[in-house]
XYZ file of C-alpha atoms in Angstrom:
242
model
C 111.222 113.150 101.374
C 112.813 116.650 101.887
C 116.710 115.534 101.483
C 118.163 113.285 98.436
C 121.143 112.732 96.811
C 121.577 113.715 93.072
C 124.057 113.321 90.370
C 124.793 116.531 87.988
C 126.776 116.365 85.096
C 128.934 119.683 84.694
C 131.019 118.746 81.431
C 133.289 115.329 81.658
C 132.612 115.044 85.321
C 129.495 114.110 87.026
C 129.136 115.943 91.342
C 126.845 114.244 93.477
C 125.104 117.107 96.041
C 122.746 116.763 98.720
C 119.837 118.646 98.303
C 117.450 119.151 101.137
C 114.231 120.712 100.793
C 113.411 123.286 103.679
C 111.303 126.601 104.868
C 114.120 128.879 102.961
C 113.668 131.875 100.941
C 116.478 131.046 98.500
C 119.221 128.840 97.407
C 121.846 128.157 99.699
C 125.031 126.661 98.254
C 128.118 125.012 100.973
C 130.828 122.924 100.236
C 131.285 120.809 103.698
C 134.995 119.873 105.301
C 134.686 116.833 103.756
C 134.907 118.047 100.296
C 130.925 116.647 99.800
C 127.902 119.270 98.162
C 125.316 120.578 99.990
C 122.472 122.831 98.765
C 119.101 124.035 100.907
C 116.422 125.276 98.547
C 112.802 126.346 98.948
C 110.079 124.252 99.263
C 108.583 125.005 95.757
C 111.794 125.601 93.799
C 111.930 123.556 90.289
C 114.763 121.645 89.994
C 115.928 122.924 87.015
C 116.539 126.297 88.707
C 118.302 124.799 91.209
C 120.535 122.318 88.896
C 121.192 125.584 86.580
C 122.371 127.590 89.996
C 124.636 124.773 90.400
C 126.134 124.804 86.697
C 126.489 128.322 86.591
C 128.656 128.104 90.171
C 130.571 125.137 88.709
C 134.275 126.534 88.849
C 133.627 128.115 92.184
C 132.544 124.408 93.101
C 135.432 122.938 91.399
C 138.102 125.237 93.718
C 136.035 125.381 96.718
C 136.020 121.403 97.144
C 139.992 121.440 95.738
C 140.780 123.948 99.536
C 138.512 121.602 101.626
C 140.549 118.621 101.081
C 143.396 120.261 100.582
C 143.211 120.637 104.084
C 142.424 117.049 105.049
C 145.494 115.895 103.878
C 144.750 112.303 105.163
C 141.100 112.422 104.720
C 140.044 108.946 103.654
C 137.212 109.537 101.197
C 134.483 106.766 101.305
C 134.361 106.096 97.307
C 134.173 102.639 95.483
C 137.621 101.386 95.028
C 139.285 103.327 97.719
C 142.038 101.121 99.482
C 141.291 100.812 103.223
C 144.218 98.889 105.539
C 142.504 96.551 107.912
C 144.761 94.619 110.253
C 147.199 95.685 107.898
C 145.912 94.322 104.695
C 144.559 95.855 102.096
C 140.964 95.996 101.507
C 138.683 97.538 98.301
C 135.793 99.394 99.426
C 132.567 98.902 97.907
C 129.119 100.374 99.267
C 126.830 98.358 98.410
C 122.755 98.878 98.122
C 121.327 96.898 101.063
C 120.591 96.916 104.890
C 122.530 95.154 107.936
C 126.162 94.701 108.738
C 129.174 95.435 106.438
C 131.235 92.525 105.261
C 135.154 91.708 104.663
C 135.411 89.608 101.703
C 138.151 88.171 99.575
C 140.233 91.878 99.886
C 137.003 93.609 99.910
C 134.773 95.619 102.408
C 131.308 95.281 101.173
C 129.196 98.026 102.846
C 125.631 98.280 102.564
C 123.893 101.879 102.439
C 120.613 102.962 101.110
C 122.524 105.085 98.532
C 125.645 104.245 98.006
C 126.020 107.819 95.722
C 125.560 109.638 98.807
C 128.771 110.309 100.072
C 128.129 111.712 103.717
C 125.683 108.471 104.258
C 128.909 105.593 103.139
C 131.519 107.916 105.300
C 128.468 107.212 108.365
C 128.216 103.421 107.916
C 131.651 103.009 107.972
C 132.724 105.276 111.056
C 129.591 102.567 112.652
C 131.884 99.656 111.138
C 135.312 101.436 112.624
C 134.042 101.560 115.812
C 132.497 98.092 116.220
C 135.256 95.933 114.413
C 137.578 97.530 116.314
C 136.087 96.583 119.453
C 135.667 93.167 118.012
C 139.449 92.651 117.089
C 140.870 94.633 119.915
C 139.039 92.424 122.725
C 139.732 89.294 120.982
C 143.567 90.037 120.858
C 143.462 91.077 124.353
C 141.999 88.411 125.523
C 144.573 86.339 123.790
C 147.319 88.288 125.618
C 145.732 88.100 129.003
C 146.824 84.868 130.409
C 150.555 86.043 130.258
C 149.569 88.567 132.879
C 146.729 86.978 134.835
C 149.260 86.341 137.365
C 149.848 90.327 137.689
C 145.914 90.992 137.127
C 143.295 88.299 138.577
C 140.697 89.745 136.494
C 140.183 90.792 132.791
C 140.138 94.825 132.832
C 137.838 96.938 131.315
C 138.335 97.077 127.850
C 136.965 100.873 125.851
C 137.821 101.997 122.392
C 138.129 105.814 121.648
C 139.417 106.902 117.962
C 142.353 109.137 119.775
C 144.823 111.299 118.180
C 148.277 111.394 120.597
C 147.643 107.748 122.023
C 147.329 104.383 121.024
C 146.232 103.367 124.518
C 145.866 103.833 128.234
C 146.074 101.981 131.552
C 143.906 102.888 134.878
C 145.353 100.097 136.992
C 143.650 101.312 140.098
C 140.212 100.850 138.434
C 141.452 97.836 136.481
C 140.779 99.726 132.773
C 142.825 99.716 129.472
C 141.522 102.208 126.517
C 142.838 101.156 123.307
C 142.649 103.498 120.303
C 140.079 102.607 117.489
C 143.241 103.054 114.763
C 144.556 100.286 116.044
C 142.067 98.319 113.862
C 144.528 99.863 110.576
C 148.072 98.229 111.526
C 149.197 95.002 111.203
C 147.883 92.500 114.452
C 151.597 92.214 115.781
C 151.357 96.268 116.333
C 148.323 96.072 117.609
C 149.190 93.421 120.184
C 152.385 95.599 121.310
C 150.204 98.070 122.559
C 147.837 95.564 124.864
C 151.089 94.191 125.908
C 152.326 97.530 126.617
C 149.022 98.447 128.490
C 149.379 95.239 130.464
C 152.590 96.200 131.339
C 151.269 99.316 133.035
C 149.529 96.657 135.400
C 153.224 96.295 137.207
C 154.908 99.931 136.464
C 152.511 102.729 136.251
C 155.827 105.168 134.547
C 157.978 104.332 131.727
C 160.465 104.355 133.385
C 163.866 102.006 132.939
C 162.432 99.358 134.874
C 159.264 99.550 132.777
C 160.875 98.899 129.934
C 162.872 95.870 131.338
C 159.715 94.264 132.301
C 158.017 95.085 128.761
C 160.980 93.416 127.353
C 160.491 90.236 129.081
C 157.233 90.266 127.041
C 157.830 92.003 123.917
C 161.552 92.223 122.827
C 161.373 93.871 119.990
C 158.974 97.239 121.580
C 161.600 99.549 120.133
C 160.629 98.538 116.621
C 156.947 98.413 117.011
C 157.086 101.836 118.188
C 158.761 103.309 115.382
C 156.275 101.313 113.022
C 153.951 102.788 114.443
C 154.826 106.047 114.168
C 155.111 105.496 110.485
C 151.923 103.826 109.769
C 149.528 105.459 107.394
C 146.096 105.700 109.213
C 142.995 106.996 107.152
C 141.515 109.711 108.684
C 137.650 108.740 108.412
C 137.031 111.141 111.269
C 135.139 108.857 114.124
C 132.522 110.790 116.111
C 132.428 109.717 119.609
């Protein structure tokens, strides 16, 4: 195997860096966005060379992965114990050793990953979990919400799930499509359901204008409040690839 993930001990704290073997001439060092080690080394390199290169470049290490998430001021990073808000409750993270689908547990998110040390793989498997528990929860609630406005829309629309940045939805009423924004997976269910509502409400006024909001009303009274929840809520940024 040409890539693995190893631990190095550089005085009381212990890096783990991804190491990939390749067709190089020398050592290549690179500290990614995420704040996670990467090194390319020749083919034939000892590892003690390279794990020496490493400890000699320690403080530059140190302060180059201090600016990276510096910068990612809401990155969420995918470490045992990290708190992660799911339908607005709190949940442990833990990847786990194993194969198949991650599990919510007691207040914990078991995730299985072939190494749960290697930080790029966990932040992988759970962008995969993001994107298809969101769907999960998201269609469910919708289809909850539907019958209130089966009257206005004879069929059930088109349902797709995007992790967006300035929207937590949209409505196509021509084309009979609602896109709901993968976040929506982090706030509480009664947030989550003002936006479907919302969307649904596009279904009858395609504005927001003042007659929009008298027909949201009818539906959800209290819209003014879940909007300014919303714009308070604390989403991780785990940084879903579409």
């Amino acid at each position: 195997m040409n890539k693995e993930i190893r631990l190095l001990a550089l005085g009381d704290e212990t890096l783990s860096y991804e190491c990939e073997r390749k067709a190089v001439k020398r050592l290549n060092l690179r500290v990614r966005g995420d704040g996670s080690i990467y090194v390319s080394a020749p083919m034939r390199m000892p590892l003690v060379t390279i794990e020496a290169f490493l400890t000699e470049k320690a403080d530059w290490l140190r302060e180059a992965r201090a600016r990276m998430l510096a910068h990612v001021k809401t990155a969420f990073l995918p470490q045992s114990g990290a708190s992660l808000p799911l339908e607005g409750v709190e949940h442990t993270l833990l990847p786990v050793k194993g194969r198949g689908a991650a599990v919510r547990q007691n207040g914990k998110l078991l995730l299985p990953v072939s190494n749960p040390a290697d930080f790029a793989a966990v932040m992988r498997a759970l962008r995969r979990f993001v994107k298809s528990e969101a769907k999960r929860v998201l269609t469910a609630r919708a289809r909850q919400i539907y019958p209130h406005f089966a009257h206005r829309v004879p069929t059930f629309p088109q349902l797709t799930f995007r992790w967006m940045s300035s929207r937590w939805g949209s409505c196509t009423a021509a084309k009979n499509h609602i896109t709901l924004n993968e976040k929506l997976l982090f706030v509480d269910p009664a947030l989550a359901d003002y936006v479907i509502v919302h969307e649904f409400c596009h279904f009858e006024h395609q504005d927001h204008s003042p007659a929009f909001y008298r027909y949201l009303s009818g539906f959800y009274p209290n819209y003014a409040a879940a909007r300014r929840a919303l714009s308070a809520a604390a989403i991780p940024e785990i940084a879903i690839e579409e």
